Coordinates of C-alpha atoms and ligand atoms in Angstrom, one line a residue:
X1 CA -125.4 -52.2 -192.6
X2 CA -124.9 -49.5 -195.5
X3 CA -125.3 -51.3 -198.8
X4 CA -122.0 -51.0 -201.0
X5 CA -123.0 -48.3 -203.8
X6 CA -121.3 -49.1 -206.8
X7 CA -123.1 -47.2 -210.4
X8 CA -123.0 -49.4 -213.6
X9 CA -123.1 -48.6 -217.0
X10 CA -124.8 -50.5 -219.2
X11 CA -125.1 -50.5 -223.0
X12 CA -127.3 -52.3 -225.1
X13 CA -126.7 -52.2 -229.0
X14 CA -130.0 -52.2 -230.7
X15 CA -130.0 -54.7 -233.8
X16 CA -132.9 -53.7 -235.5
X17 CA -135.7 -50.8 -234.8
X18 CA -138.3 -53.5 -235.1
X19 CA -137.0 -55.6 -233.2
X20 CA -138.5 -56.0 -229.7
X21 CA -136.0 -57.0 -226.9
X22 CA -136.3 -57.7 -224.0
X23 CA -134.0 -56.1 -221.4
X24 CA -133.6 -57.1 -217.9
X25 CA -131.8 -54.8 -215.2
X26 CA -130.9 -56.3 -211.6
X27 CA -129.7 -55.7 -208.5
X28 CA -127.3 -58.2 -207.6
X29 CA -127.0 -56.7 -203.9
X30 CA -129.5 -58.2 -201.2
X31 CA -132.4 -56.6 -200.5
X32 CA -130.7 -54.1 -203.4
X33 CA -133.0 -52.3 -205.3
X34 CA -132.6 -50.0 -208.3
X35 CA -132.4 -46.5 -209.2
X36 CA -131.6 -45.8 -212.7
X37 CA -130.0 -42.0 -212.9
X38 CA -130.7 -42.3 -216.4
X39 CA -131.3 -43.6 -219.6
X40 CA -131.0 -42.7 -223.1
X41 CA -131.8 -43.7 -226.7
X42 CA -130.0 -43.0 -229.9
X43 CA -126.5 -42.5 -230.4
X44 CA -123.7 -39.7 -228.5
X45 CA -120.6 -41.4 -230.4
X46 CA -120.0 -43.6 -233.4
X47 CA -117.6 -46.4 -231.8
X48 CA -120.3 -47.8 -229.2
X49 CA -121.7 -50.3 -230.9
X50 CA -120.5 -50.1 -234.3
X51 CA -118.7 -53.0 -235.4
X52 CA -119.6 -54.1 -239.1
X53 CA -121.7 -51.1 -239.6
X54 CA -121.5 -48.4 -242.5
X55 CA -120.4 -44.9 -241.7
X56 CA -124.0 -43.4 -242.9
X57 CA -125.4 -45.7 -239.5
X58 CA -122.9 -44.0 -237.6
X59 CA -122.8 -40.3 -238.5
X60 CA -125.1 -38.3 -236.2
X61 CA -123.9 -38.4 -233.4
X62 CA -126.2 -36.3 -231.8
X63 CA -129.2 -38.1 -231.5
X64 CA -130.3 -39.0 -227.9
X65 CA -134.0 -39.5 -226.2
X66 CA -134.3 -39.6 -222.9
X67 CA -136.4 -42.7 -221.7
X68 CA -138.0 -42.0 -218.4
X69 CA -140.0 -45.1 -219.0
X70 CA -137.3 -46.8 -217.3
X71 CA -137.1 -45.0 -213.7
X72 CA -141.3 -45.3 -213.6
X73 CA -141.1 -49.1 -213.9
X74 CA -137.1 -49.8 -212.2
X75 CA -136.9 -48.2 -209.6
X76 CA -137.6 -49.5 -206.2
X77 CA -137.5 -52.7 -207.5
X78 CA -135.1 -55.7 -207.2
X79 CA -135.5 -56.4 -210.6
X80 CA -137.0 -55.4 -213.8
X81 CA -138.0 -56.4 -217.3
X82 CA -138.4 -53.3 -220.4
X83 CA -139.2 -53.5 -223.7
X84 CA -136.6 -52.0 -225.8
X85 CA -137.7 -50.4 -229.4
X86 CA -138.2 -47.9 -231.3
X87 CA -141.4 -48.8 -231.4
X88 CA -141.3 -48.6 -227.8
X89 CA -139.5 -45.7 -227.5
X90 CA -140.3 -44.0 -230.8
X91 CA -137.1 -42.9 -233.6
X92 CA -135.2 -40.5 -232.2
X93 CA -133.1 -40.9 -235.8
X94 CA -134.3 -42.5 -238.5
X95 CA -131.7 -44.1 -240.6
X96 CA -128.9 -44.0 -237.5
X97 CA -128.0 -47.4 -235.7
X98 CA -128.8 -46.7 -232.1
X99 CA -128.3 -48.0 -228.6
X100 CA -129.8 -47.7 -225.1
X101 CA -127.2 -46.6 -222.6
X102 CA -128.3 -46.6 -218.9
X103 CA -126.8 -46.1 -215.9
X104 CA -128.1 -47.7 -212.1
X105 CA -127.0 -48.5 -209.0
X106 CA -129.0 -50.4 -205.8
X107 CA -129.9 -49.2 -202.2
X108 CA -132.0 -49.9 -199.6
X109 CA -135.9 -49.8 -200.3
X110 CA -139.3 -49.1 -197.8
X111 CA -142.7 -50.2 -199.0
X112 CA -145.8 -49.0 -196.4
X113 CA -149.2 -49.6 -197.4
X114 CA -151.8 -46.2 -197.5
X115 CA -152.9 -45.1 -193.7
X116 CA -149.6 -46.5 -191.9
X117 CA -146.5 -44.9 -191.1
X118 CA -142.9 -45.2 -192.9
X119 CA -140.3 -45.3 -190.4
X120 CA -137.2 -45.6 -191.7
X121 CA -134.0 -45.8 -189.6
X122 CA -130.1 -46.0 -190.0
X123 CA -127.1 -46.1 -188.1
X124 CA -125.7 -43.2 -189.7
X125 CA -128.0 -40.8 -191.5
X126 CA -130.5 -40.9 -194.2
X127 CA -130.4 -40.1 -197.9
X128 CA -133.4 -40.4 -200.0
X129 CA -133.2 -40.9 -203.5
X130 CA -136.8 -41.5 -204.8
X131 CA -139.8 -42.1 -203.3
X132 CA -143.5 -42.4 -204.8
X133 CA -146.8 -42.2 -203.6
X134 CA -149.1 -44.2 -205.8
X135 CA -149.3 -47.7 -207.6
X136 CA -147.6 -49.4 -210.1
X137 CA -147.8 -53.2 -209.6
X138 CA -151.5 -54.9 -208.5
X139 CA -149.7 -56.8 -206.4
X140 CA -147.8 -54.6 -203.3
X141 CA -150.6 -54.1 -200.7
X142 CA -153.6 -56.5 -202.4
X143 CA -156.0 -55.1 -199.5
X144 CA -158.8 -53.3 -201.2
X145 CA -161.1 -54.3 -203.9
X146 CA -159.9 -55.1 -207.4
X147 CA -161.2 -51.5 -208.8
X148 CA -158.6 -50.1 -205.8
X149 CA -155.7 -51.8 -207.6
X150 CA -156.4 -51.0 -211.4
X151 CA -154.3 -48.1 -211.5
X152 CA -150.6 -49.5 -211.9
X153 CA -149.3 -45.7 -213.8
X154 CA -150.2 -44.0 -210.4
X155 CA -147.4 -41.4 -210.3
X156 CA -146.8 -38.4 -207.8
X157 CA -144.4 -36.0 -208.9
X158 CA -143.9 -34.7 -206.0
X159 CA -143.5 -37.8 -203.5
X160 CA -139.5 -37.3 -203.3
X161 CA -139.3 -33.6 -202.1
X162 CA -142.1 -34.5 -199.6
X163 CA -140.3 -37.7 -198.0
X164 CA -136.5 -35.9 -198.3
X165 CA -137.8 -32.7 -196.4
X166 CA -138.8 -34.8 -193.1
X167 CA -136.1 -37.5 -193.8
X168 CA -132.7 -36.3 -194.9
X169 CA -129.8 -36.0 -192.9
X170 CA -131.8 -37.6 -189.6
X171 CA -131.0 -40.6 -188.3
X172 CA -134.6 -41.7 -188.6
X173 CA -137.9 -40.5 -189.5
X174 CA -141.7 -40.8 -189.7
X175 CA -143.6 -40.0 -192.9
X176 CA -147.0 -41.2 -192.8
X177 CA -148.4 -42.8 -196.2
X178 CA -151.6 -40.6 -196.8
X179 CA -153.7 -37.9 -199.4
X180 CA -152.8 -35.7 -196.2
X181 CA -148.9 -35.6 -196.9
X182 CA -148.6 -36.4 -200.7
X183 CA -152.1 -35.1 -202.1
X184 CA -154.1 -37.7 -203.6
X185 CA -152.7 -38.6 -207.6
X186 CA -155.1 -41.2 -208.6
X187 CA -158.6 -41.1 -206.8
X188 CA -160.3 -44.2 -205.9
X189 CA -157.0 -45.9 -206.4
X190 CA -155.7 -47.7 -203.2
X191 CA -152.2 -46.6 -202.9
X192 CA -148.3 -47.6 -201.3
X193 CA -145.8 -45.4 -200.4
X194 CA -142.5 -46.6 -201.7
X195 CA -139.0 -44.7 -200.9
X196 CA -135.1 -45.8 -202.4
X197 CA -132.5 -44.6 -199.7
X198 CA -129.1 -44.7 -198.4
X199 CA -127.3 -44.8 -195.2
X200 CA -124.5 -42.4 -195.5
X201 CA -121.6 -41.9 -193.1
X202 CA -121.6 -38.7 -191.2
X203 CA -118.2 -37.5 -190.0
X204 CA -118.1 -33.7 -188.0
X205 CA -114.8 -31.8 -187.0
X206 CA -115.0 -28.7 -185.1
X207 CA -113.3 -25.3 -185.8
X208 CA -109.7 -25.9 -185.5
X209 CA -109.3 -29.7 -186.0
X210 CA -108.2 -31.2 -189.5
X211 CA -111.0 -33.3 -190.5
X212 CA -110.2 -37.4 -191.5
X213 CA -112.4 -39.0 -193.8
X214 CA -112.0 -42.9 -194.8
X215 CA -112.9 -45.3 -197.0
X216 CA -112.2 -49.2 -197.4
X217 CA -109.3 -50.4 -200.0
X218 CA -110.4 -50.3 -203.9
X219 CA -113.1 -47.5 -202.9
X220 CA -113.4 -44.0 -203.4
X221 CA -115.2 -40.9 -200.7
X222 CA -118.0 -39.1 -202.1
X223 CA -119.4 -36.3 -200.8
X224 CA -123.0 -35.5 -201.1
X225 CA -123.5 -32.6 -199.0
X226 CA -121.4 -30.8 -196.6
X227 CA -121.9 -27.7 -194.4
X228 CA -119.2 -25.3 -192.2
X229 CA -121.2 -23.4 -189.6
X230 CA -123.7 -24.6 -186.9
X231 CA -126.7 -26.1 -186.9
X232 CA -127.3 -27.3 -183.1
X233 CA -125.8 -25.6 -180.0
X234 CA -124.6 -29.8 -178.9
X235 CA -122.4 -30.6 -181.6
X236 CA -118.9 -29.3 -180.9
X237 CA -119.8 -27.4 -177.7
X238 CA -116.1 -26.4 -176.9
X239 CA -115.2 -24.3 -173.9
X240 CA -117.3 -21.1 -175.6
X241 CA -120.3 -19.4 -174.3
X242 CA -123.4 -19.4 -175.1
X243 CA -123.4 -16.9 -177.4
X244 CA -120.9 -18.3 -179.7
X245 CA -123.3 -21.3 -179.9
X246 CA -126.5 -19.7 -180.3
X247 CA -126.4 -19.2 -184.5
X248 CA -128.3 -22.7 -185.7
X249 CA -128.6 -21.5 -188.7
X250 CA -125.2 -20.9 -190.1
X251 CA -124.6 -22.8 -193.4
X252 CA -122.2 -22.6 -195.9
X253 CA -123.1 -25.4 -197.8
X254 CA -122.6 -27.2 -200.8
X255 CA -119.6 -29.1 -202.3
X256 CA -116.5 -30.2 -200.4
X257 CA -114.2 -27.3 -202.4
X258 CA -117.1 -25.0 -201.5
X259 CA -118.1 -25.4 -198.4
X260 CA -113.8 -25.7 -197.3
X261 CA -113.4 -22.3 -199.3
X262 CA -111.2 -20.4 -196.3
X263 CA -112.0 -17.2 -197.6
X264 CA -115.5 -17.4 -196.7
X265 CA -117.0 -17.0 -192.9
X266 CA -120.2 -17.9 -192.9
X267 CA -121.6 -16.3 -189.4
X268 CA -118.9 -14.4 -187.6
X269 CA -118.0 -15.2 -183.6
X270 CA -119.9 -18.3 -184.3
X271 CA -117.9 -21.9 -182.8
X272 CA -118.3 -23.5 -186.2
X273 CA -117.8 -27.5 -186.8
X274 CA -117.6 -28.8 -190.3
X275 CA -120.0 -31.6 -191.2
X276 CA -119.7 -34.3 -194.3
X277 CA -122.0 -36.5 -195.3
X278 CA -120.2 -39.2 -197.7
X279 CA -120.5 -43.1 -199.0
X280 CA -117.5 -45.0 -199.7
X281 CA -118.4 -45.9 -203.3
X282 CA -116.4 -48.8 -205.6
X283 CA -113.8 -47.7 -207.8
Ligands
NAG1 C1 -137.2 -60.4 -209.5 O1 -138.1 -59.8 -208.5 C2 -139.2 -60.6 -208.0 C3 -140.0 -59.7 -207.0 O2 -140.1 -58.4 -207.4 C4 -138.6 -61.8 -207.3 O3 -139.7 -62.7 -207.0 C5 -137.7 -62.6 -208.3 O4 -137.1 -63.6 -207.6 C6 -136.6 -61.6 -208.8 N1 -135.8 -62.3 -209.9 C7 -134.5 -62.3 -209.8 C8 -133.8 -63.0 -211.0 O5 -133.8 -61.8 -208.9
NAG2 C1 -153.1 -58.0 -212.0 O1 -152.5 -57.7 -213.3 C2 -152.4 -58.9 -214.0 C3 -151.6 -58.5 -215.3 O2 -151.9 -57.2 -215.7 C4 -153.7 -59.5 -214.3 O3 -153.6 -60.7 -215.1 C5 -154.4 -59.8 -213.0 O4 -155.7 -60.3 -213.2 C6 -154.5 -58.6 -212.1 N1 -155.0 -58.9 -210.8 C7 -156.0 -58.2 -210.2 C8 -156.4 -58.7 -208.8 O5 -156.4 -57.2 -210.7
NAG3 C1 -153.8 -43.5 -213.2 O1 -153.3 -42.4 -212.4 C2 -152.7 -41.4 -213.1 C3 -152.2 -40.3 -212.1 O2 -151.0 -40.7 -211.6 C4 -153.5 -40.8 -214.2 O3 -152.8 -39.9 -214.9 C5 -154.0 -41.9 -215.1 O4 -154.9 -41.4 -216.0 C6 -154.7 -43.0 -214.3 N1 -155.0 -44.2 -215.2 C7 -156.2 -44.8 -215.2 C8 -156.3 -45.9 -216.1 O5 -157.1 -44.4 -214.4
NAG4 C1 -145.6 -32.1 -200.6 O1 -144.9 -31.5 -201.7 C2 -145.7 -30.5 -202.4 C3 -144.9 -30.0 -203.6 O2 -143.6 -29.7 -203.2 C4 -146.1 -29.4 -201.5 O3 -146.9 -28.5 -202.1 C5 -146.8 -29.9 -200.2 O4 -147.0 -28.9 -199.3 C6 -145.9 -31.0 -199.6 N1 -146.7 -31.6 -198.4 C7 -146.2 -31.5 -197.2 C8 -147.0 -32.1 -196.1 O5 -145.0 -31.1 -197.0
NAG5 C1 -114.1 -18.6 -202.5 O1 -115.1 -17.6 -202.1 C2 -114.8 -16.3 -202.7 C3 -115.9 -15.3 -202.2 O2 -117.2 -15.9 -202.3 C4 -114.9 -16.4 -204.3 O3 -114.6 -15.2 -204.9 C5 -113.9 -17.5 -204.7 O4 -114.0 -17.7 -206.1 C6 -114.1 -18.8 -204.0 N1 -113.0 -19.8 -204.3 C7 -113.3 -21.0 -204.7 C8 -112.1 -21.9 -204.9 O5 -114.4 -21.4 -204.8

């Protein structure tokens, strides 16, 4: 069952640069967990946050520090717990009152330990978000020694573009969790393969037909990827030949007012169909 996607905003005024706080970020969803599309330290206006304050505090307006911190230690994770300072984070603006603005949302999560296989599998078809190959607790797969599990900052850059390129847009898939597929990031370290996905509805219309996309009440469509052309000779077979089927590798892809541009053919005497790929998200 496709987990209801709704992104929150979340802003945190910061009292005092020296202050240590403790912030907690959550997915209320279950089995939610959390992918932050970003965060940021500093200050981008001066109403946010600024009752009582001087002007002088408020002025620059144009301080901001990414904190990446935040997606390292969040995501994939039900919940989390960060320390929020600047002497955390270091001062992005000395002088300037600042604030921690982040922004999340929760979806469905695969853990598989090193050597065995990820499957994962949905109704409708996969998107991944993030995925890492590594460690970062000492407690997800305890097998191994205790020198195996050290290593909670083991990070693979790379993880994501390896798990979408066998995974998205199937309706299942197989990655294996090994130095074989991901390279190895942290020697010696024994490691997990961890991915944040979606199930996202899949709705195809073939040349000629309007297409009909739909969403509950109080949510809105949002389309991740679409593509006019043809990229099997099943879909949409139609009563034309073989030949008009035989392109698979017609895309026009993109955006929704891209890929519907009707000035545009992407492969000529080819059946096309046009194929969405969209989650109804909260308003
Ligand atoms: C936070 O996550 C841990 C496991 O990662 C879980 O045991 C705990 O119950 C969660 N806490 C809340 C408040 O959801
Ligand atoms: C896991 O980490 C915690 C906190 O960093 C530590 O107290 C504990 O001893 C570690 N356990 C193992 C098996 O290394
Ligand atoms: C942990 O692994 C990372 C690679 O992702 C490496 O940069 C880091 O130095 C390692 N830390 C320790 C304590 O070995
Ligand atoms: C994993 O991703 C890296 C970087 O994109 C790439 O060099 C490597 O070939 C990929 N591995 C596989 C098995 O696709
Ligand atoms: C449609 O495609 C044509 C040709 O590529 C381009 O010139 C035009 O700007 C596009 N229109 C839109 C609305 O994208």
């Amino acid at each position: 069952k496709p987990l209801f996607v709704f992104l929150v905003l979340h802003i945190l005024c910061i009292s005092c640069d020296s202050l240590l706080l403790t912030v907690i970020v959550l997915c209320m969803t279950d089995n939610g967990v959390l992918l932050i599309h970003g965060a940021d330290y500093g200050r981008r206006d001066s109403t946010t946050c600024s009752l009582n304050l001087p002007a002088s505090q408020l002025q620059n307006v144009q301080c901001s520090k990414p904190i990446s911190i935040l997606a390292d230690s969040c995501n994939g994770k039900s919940n989390c717990t960060v320390k929020v300072s600047s002497s955390v984070f270091g001062d992005p603006c000395f002088g300037t009152y600042k604030y921690l603005e982040m922004a999340y949302s929760c979806h469905f999560h695969s853990v598989t330990c090193e050597g065995s296989q990820a499957k994962l599998q949905c109704g409708q078809v996969i998107v991944v978000y993030w995925a890492n190959f590594g460690r970062r607790d000492n407690t997800t797969c305890p097998d191994g020694n205790t020198a195996q599990l050290q290593n909670v900052t083991c990070l693979s850059p790379n993880s994501p573009e390896n798990v979408t390129n066998s995974c998205n847009w199937q309706n299942s898939c197989t990655v294996e969790a090994s130095n074989t597929v991901f390279g190895d990031p942290c020697g010696g370290t024994y490691k997990y393969l961890e991915v944040v996905y979606d199930c996202q509805d899949h709705s195809v219309t073939c040349e000629g037909s309007q297409s009909n996309l739909q969403c509950g009440e109080n949510t809105v469509i949002v389309v991740s990827w679409a593509n006019y052309g043809r990229r099997d000779t099943t879909t949409c077979p139609g009563q034309y030949t073989i030949a008009n089927l035989y392109d698979v590798n017609c895309f026009w892809s993109g955006s929704m007012e891209y890929v519907t541009n009707s000035s545009v053919d992407p492969c000529v005497n080819i059946y096309k169909y046009l194929e969405v790929f969209y989650t109804c998200q909260g308003k």
